[in-house]
């Protein structure tokens, strides 16, 4: 009689453990696939769905940064976010690339940076690269980098779910 009672209560115990967060089989991390980089991209979420925002490199040039001219040329680029608002919105990786689209230097730019006094949709930033003479263009990667939720490793109970791809870095083929 006792084993039957234990078997009858086992499913209930499993449900209680799962609901309490003591179970690890309910937490899954997934990483979005990196989208195709371009001068103009439609920004996508971690499920590759468009956010209704377009990011574009308006122009770029090599010049010394005014605060550190002794360091030589850096890549100054202007970018535009259309469809984002001033207070919250996506972020994308911007990369200076060579003729083969190999990243020479990258950083994340936020749509909130694109609300300057001259043009309310355009911002500018600088990329530092080891060999500025190799820069052929500046590209944006369409994956939204603005939200990095907690991973299962960080929080087994509330973590998990989709995450943006790793930020692009020097040497990545775009």
XYZ file of N, CA and C in Angstrom:
522
model
N 0.818 -1.196 0.000
C 0.000 0.000 0.000
C 0.861 1.258 0.000
N 1.934 1.228 0.753
C 2.805 2.399 0.817
C 3.410 2.769 -0.542
N 3.929 1.824 -1.326
C 4.488 2.183 -2.624
C 3.449 2.819 -3.549
N 2.211 2.404 -3.491
C 1.180 3.004 -4.348
C 0.956 4.460 -3.961
N 0.962 4.736 -2.671
C 0.796 6.109 -2.213
C 1.967 6.987 -2.664
N 3.191 6.462 -2.618
C 4.369 7.196 -3.057
C 4.268 7.473 -4.559
N 3.862 6.453 -5.331
C 3.731 6.637 -6.779
C 2.658 7.667 -7.097
N 1.596 7.707 -6.341
C 0.519 8.663 -6.603
C 0.957 10.092 -6.292
N 1.827 10.275 -5.316
C 2.266 11.618 -4.934
C 3.476 12.104 -5.712
N 4.158 11.219 -6.422
C 5.377 11.602 -7.155
C 5.122 12.678 -8.204
N 4.084 12.556 -9.029
C 3.859 13.621 -10.016
C 3.613 14.984 -9.361
N 2.899 15.000 -8.253
C 2.631 16.253 -7.554
C 3.937 16.855 -7.035
N 4.820 16.014 -6.509
C 6.109 16.501 -6.013
C 6.944 17.089 -7.152
N 6.916 16.468 -8.311
C 7.662 16.997 -9.462
C 7.118 18.342 -9.907
N 5.800 18.488 -9.905
C 5.188 19.763 -10.281
C 5.599 20.851 -9.292
N 5.580 20.540 -8.013
C 5.967 21.520 -6.990
C 7.424 21.919 -7.165
N 8.307 20.957 -7.424
C 9.715 21.271 -7.641
C 9.894 22.149 -8.881
N 9.185 21.823 -9.938
C 9.315 22.606 -11.171
C 8.820 24.027 -10.970
N 7.704 24.189 -10.297
C 7.157 25.521 -10.076
C 7.996 26.338 -9.105
N 8.702 25.668 -8.216
C 9.506 26.398 -7.243
C 10.849 26.852 -7.812
N 11.166 26.406 -9.013
C 12.428 26.804 -9.613
C 13.573 25.878 -9.251
N 13.289 24.769 -8.596
C 14.346 23.845 -8.206
C 14.722 22.900 -9.334
N 14.085 23.001 -10.441
C 14.358 22.106 -11.547
C 15.102 22.849 -12.633
N 16.121 22.229 -13.222
C 16.904 22.899 -14.247
C 16.426 22.570 -15.646
N 15.549 21.608 -15.823
C 15.151 21.221 -17.175
C 14.229 22.230 -17.834
N 13.770 23.241 -17.122
C 12.891 24.238 -17.718
C 13.634 25.467 -18.213
N 14.920 25.574 -17.983
C 15.671 26.759 -18.369
C 16.500 26.452 -19.610
N 16.288 27.244 -20.658
C 17.039 27.057 -21.901
C 17.557 28.393 -22.394
N 18.835 28.431 -22.731
C 19.440 29.607 -23.354
C 19.563 29.337 -24.842
N 19.246 30.322 -25.649
C 19.475 30.226 -27.083
C 20.166 31.517 -27.518
N 20.989 31.408 -28.522
C 21.706 32.568 -29.045
C 21.259 32.793 -30.478
N 20.870 34.019 -30.766
C 20.432 34.361 -32.112
C 21.596 34.250 -33.089
N 21.279 33.944 -34.326
C 22.287 33.898 -35.372
C 22.582 35.318 -35.838
N 23.841 35.602 -36.069
C 24.239 36.933 -36.514
C 23.686 37.195 -37.910
N 23.049 38.346 -38.073
C 22.492 38.730 -39.372
C 23.562 39.250 -40.311
N 23.172 39.430 -41.557
C 24.102 39.916 -42.585
C 24.347 41.408 -42.405
N 25.609 41.772 -42.290
C 25.995 43.168 -42.095
C 25.805 43.954 -43.383
N 25.515 45.241 -43.220
C 25.354 46.103 -44.376
C 25.475 47.565 -43.975
N 25.496 48.423 -44.979
C 25.532 49.860 -44.728
C 24.176 50.315 -44.197
N 23.108 49.679 -44.655
C 21.745 49.967 -44.196
C 21.104 48.629 -43.834
N 20.620 48.505 -42.594
C 20.042 47.245 -42.130
C 18.707 47.485 -41.425
N 17.838 46.500 -41.506
C 16.609 46.491 -40.708
C 16.953 45.775 -39.415
N 16.794 46.462 -38.293
C 17.173 45.903 -37.001
C 16.174 44.801 -36.619
N 16.722 43.672 -36.129
C 15.902 42.518 -35.772
C 16.111 42.143 -34.312
N 15.089 41.519 -33.736
C 15.196 41.050 -32.356
C 15.878 39.686 -32.331
N 15.905 39.045 -31.173
C 16.597 37.766 -31.033
C 15.902 36.624 -31.765
N 14.682 36.847 -32.229
C 13.984 35.839 -33.030
C 14.031 36.184 -34.512
N 14.867 37.142 -34.890
C 15.047 37.606 -36.278
C 13.813 38.315 -36.827
N 12.951 38.816 -35.935
C 11.782 39.589 -36.370
C 12.160 41.064 -36.424
N 11.775 41.757 -37.514
C 12.084 43.187 -37.626
C 11.437 43.991 -36.504
N 12.172 44.980 -35.993
C 11.671 45.843 -34.921
C 11.001 47.102 -35.458
N 10.993 47.275 -36.773
C 10.441 48.504 -37.338
C 11.427 49.658 -37.299
N 12.704 49.336 -37.122
C 13.759 50.343 -37.046
C 14.803 50.013 -38.113
N 15.255 51.045 -38.791
C 16.326 50.895 -39.768
C 17.536 51.669 -39.272
N 18.700 51.045 -39.371
C 19.957 51.709 -39.005
C 20.808 51.813 -40.263
N 21.503 52.943 -40.394
C 22.274 53.185 -41.611
C 23.549 53.958 -41.294
N 24.631 53.588 -41.965
C 25.856 54.378 -41.908
C 25.693 55.460 -42.972
N 25.633 56.709 -42.547
C 25.415 57.826 -43.464
C 26.713 58.179 -44.183
N 27.813 58.246 -43.452
C 29.124 58.476 -44.051
C 30.200 58.123 -43.041
N 31.426 58.056 -43.514
C 32.564 57.796 -42.640
C 33.818 58.383 -43.293
N 34.829 58.628 -42.470
C 36.110 59.119 -42.971
C 37.183 58.855 -41.912
N 38.419 58.918 -42.375
C 39.560 58.777 -41.469
C 40.042 60.163 -41.089
N 40.233 60.375 -39.799
C 40.773 61.646 -39.307
C 41.207 61.463 -37.861
N 42.112 62.311 -37.390
C 42.512 62.232 -35.981
C 41.352 62.657 -35.071
N 41.228 61.980 -33.962
C 40.220 62.371 -32.976
C 40.678 63.687 -32.347
N 39.799 64.684 -32.243
C 40.220 65.988 -31.727
C 40.780 65.962 -30.300
N 40.387 64.987 -29.498
C 40.891 64.937 -28.115
C 42.231 64.217 -28.003
N 42.550 63.385 -28.998
C 43.821 62.655 -28.971
C 44.438 62.632 -30.374
N 44.743 63.788 -30.937
C 45.266 63.818 -32.306
C 46.604 63.095 -32.462
N 47.347 62.971 -31.396
C 48.652 62.309 -31.471
C 48.529 60.809 -31.751
N 47.352 60.243 -31.559
C 47.150 58.817 -31.807
C 46.920 58.511 -33.279
N 46.881 59.512 -34.128
C 46.715 59.270 -35.563
C 45.255 59.121 -35.963
N 45.068 58.632 -37.180
C 43.718 58.519 -37.728
C 42.865 57.475 -37.029
N 41.624 57.837 -36.863
C 40.578 56.947 -36.361
C 39.461 56.994 -37.395
N 38.502 56.105 -37.266
C 37.382 56.069 -38.193
C 36.224 56.836 -37.554
N 35.886 57.968 -38.144
C 34.733 58.730 -37.674
C 33.572 58.386 -38.598
N 32.451 58.000 -38.002
C 31.304 57.648 -38.828
C 30.031 58.276 -38.271
N 29.121 58.594 -39.184
C 27.793 59.103 -38.837
C 26.793 58.001 -39.126
N 25.840 57.862 -38.235
C 24.824 56.818 -38.410
C 23.450 57.411 -38.159
N 22.464 56.724 -38.670
C 21.074 57.162 -38.553
C 20.212 55.977 -38.129
N 19.286 56.234 -37.196
C 18.273 55.257 -36.799
C 16.916 55.844 -37.166
N 16.186 55.172 -38.009
C 14.828 55.601 -38.349
C 13.845 54.635 -37.701
N 12.835 55.191 -37.048
C 11.820 54.360 -36.404
C 12.039 54.146 -34.921
N 13.159 54.615 -34.378
C 13.436 54.476 -32.942
C 13.013 55.758 -32.247
N 12.763 55.652 -30.945
C 12.455 56.881 -30.210
C 13.665 57.295 -29.381
N 13.605 58.477 -28.836
C 14.751 59.084 -28.175
C 15.152 58.391 -26.879
N 14.225 57.750 -26.206
C 14.493 57.254 -24.857
C 14.799 55.774 -24.787
N 14.278 55.019 -25.695
C 14.570 53.590 -25.674
C 14.587 53.094 -27.103
N 15.338 52.121 -27.339
C 15.415 51.594 -28.684
C 16.587 50.661 -28.830
N 16.794 50.208 -30.022
C 17.805 49.184 -30.245
C 19.224 49.729 -30.285
N 20.143 48.800 -30.304
C 21.563 49.076 -30.474
C 22.104 48.046 -31.445
N 23.034 48.450 -32.289
C 23.635 47.526 -33.249
C 25.149 47.674 -33.199
N 25.840 46.645 -33.648
C 27.294 46.717 -33.738
C 27.679 47.415 -35.031
N 28.609 48.338 -34.930
C 29.190 49.018 -36.087
C 30.630 48.530 -36.209
N 31.034 48.177 -37.423
C 32.383 47.647 -37.636
C 33.041 48.292 -38.841
N 34.282 48.690 -38.673
C 35.110 49.085 -39.801
C 35.666 47.791 -40.382
N 35.537 47.615 -41.700
C 35.965 46.376 -42.339
C 36.910 46.668 -43.498
N 37.690 45.651 -43.863
C 38.571 45.779 -45.023
C 37.829 45.347 -46.288
N 38.535 45.231 -47.392
C 37.908 44.884 -48.678
C 37.255 43.512 -48.664
N 37.724 42.617 -47.792
C 37.161 41.259 -47.705
C 36.081 41.158 -46.634
N 35.673 42.298 -46.081
C 34.652 42.380 -45.030
C 35.089 41.701 -43.730
N 36.379 41.771 -43.444
C 36.909 41.287 -42.167
C 36.935 42.488 -41.227
N 36.372 42.314 -40.045
C 36.277 43.414 -39.081
C 37.657 43.815 -38.581
N 37.910 45.121 -38.644
C 39.157 45.686 -38.139
C 38.961 46.306 -36.762
N 37.725 46.633 -36.442
C 37.368 47.212 -35.154
C 35.863 47.387 -35.092
N 35.268 47.115 -33.950
C 33.808 47.180 -33.797
C 33.443 47.785 -32.449
N 32.240 48.309 -32.386
C 31.650 48.735 -31.121
C 30.145 48.837 -31.307
N 29.446 48.849 -30.208
C 27.996 48.944 -30.241
C 27.574 50.407 -30.225
N 26.629 50.758 -31.105
C 26.063 52.108 -31.110
C 24.575 51.988 -30.790
N 24.095 52.906 -29.984
C 22.713 52.883 -29.502
C 21.885 53.930 -30.232
N 20.640 53.601 -30.474
C 19.762 54.562 -31.149
C 19.622 55.834 -30.328
N 19.782 55.756 -29.018
C 19.680 56.957 -28.181
C 20.827 57.932 -28.453
N 21.907 57.462 -29.091
C 23.009 58.338 -29.474
C 22.673 59.136 -30.734
N 21.605 58.780 -31.407
C 21.267 59.372 -32.700
C 20.240 60.485 -32.568
N 20.357 61.289 -31.552
C 19.412 62.387 -31.367
C 20.188 63.663 -31.096
N 20.979 64.034 -32.091
C 21.824 65.219 -31.967
C 21.095 66.486 -32.344
N 21.733 67.631 -32.135
C 21.103 68.921 -32.402
C 20.938 69.217 -33.894
N 21.849 68.714 -34.738
C 21.779 69.012 -36.172
C 20.685 68.208 -36.874
N 20.653 66.936 -36.610
C 19.660 66.038 -37.226
C 19.172 65.110 -36.128
N 17.900 65.153 -35.806
C 17.407 64.381 -34.663
C 17.475 62.866 -34.842
N 17.823 62.380 -36.016
C 17.933 60.937 -36.214
C 19.377 60.458 -36.359
N 20.324 61.392 -36.418
C 21.699 61.047 -36.748
C 22.644 61.295 -35.573
N 23.595 60.385 -35.418
C 24.637 60.521 -34.413
C 25.985 60.216 -35.037
N 27.034 60.376 -34.272
C 28.355 60.019 -34.779
C 29.171 59.387 -33.669
N 30.187 58.626 -34.101
C 31.059 57.960 -33.145
C 32.393 57.683 -33.832
N 33.312 57.104 -33.078
C 34.665 56.842 -33.562
C 35.002 55.373 -33.351
N 35.706 54.795 -34.309
C 36.225 53.439 -34.188
C 37.749 53.510 -34.237
N 38.384 52.797 -33.336
C 39.833 52.713 -33.338
C 40.226 51.404 -34.018
N 41.089 51.511 -35.019
C 41.566 50.320 -35.719
C 43.088 50.391 -35.782
N 43.711 49.232 -35.831
C 45.169 49.169 -35.838
C 45.767 49.722 -37.133
N 45.124 49.429 -38.264
C 45.610 49.884 -39.568
C 44.501 50.636 -40.294
N 44.323 51.918 -40.014
C 43.226 52.669 -40.619
C 43.260 52.684 -42.143
N 44.435 52.574 -42.735
C 44.533 52.596 -44.194
C 43.872 51.380 -44.847
N 43.568 50.344 -44.073
C 42.915 49.141 -44.606
C 41.392 49.244 -44.604
N 40.830 50.272 -43.993
C 39.374 50.386 -43.893
C 38.776 50.647 -45.274
N 37.823 49.798 -45.657
C 37.138 49.946 -46.937
C 35.731 50.502 -46.750
N 35.099 50.183 -45.614
C 33.767 50.711 -45.318
C 33.414 50.437 -43.859
N 32.324 51.031 -43.422
C 31.792 50.788 -42.080
C 30.431 50.125 -42.268
N 30.242 48.986 -41.605
C 29.009 48.211 -41.728
C 28.316 48.106 -40.377
N 27.022 47.892 -40.430
C 26.216 47.647 -39.231
C 25.701 46.222 -39.266
N 25.623 45.614 -38.102
C 25.071 44.261 -37.978
C 23.653 44.411 -37.439
N 22.652 43.803 -38.071
C 21.254 44.102 -37.761
C 20.731 43.609 -36.421
N 21.460 42.747 -35.716
C 20.951 42.190 -34.464
C 20.911 43.221 -33.351
N 19.750 43.366 -32.718
C 19.595 44.292 -31.605
C 20.452 43.817 -30.439
N 21.335 44.665 -29.976
C 22.237 44.354 -28.859
C 21.832 45.079 -27.570
N 20.628 45.665 -27.555
C 20.264 46.509 -26.410
C 19.816 45.733 -25.188
N 19.439 44.465 -25.340
C 18.934 43.726 -24.191
C 19.665 42.402 -24.067
N 20.280 42.182 -22.933
C 20.940 40.915 -22.635
C 20.314 40.370 -21.361
N 19.331 39.505 -21.518
C 18.675 38.923 -20.350
C 19.605 37.987 -19.599
N 19.174 37.604 -18.430
C 19.984 36.713 -17.603
C 20.001 35.314 -18.212
N 21.133 34.669 -18.095
C 21.287 33.317 -18.616
C 20.853 32.301 -17.561
N 20.690 31.062 -17.985
C 20.360 29.989 -17.037
C 21.460 29.837 -15.996
N 22.704 30.019 -16.423
C 23.822 29.905 -15.497
C 23.754 30.989 -14.425
N 23.312 32.195 -14.806
C 23.222 33.296 -13.854
C 22.005 33.168 -12.947
N 20.905 32.662 -13.496
C 19.653 32.607 -12.740
C 18.806 31.461 -13.275
N 18.927 30.309 -12.651
C 18.242 29.094 -13.121
C 16.728 29.260 -13.116
N 16.212 30.051 -12.211
C 14.759 30.198 -12.104
C 14.201 31.183 -13.133
N 14.807 32.353 -13.266
C 14.257 33.391 -14.139
C 15.091 33.652 -15.386
N 16.202 32.958 -15.542
C 17.055 33.171 -16.701
C 16.577 32.387 -17.896
N 17.388 32.403 -18.920
C 17.087 31.632 -20.123
C 16.357 32.437 -21.166
N 16.145 31.800 -22.287
C 15.468 32.441 -23.393
C 16.451 32.875 -24.454
N 15.969 33.620 -25.428
C 16.854 34.036 -26.520
C 17.775 35.188 -26.117
N 18.980 35.161 -26.649
C 19.982 36.194 -26.392
C 20.552 36.654 -27.733
N 21.014 37.903 -27.817
C 21.648 38.361 -29.062
C 22.942 37.586 -29.307
N 23.411 37.584 -30.549
C 24.704 36.932 -30.798
C 25.819 37.699 -30.089
N 26.944 37.046 -29.925
C 28.099 37.717 -29.326
C 28.411 38.962 -30.161
N 28.796 40.047 -29.509
C 29.167 41.242 -30.281
C 30.300 40.940 -31.261
N 30.261 41.588 -32.397
C 31.302 41.371 -33.407
C 32.613 41.936 -32.891
N 33.704 41.359 -33.355
C 35.013 41.817 -32.928
C 36.036 41.723 -34.038
N 37.203 42.232 -33.773
C 38.298 42.240 -34.744
C 38.538 40.825 -35.270
N 38.616 40.706 -36.586
C 38.885 39.418 -37.212
C 37.643 38.669 -37.654
N 36.455 39.086 -37.207
C 35.223 38.416 -37.616
C 34.938 38.698 -39.086
N 34.508 37.662 -39.799
C 34.116 37.817 -41.191
C 32.662 38.270 -41.238
N 32.418 39.420 -41.816
C 31.069 39.944 -41.903
C 30.566 39.832 -43.331
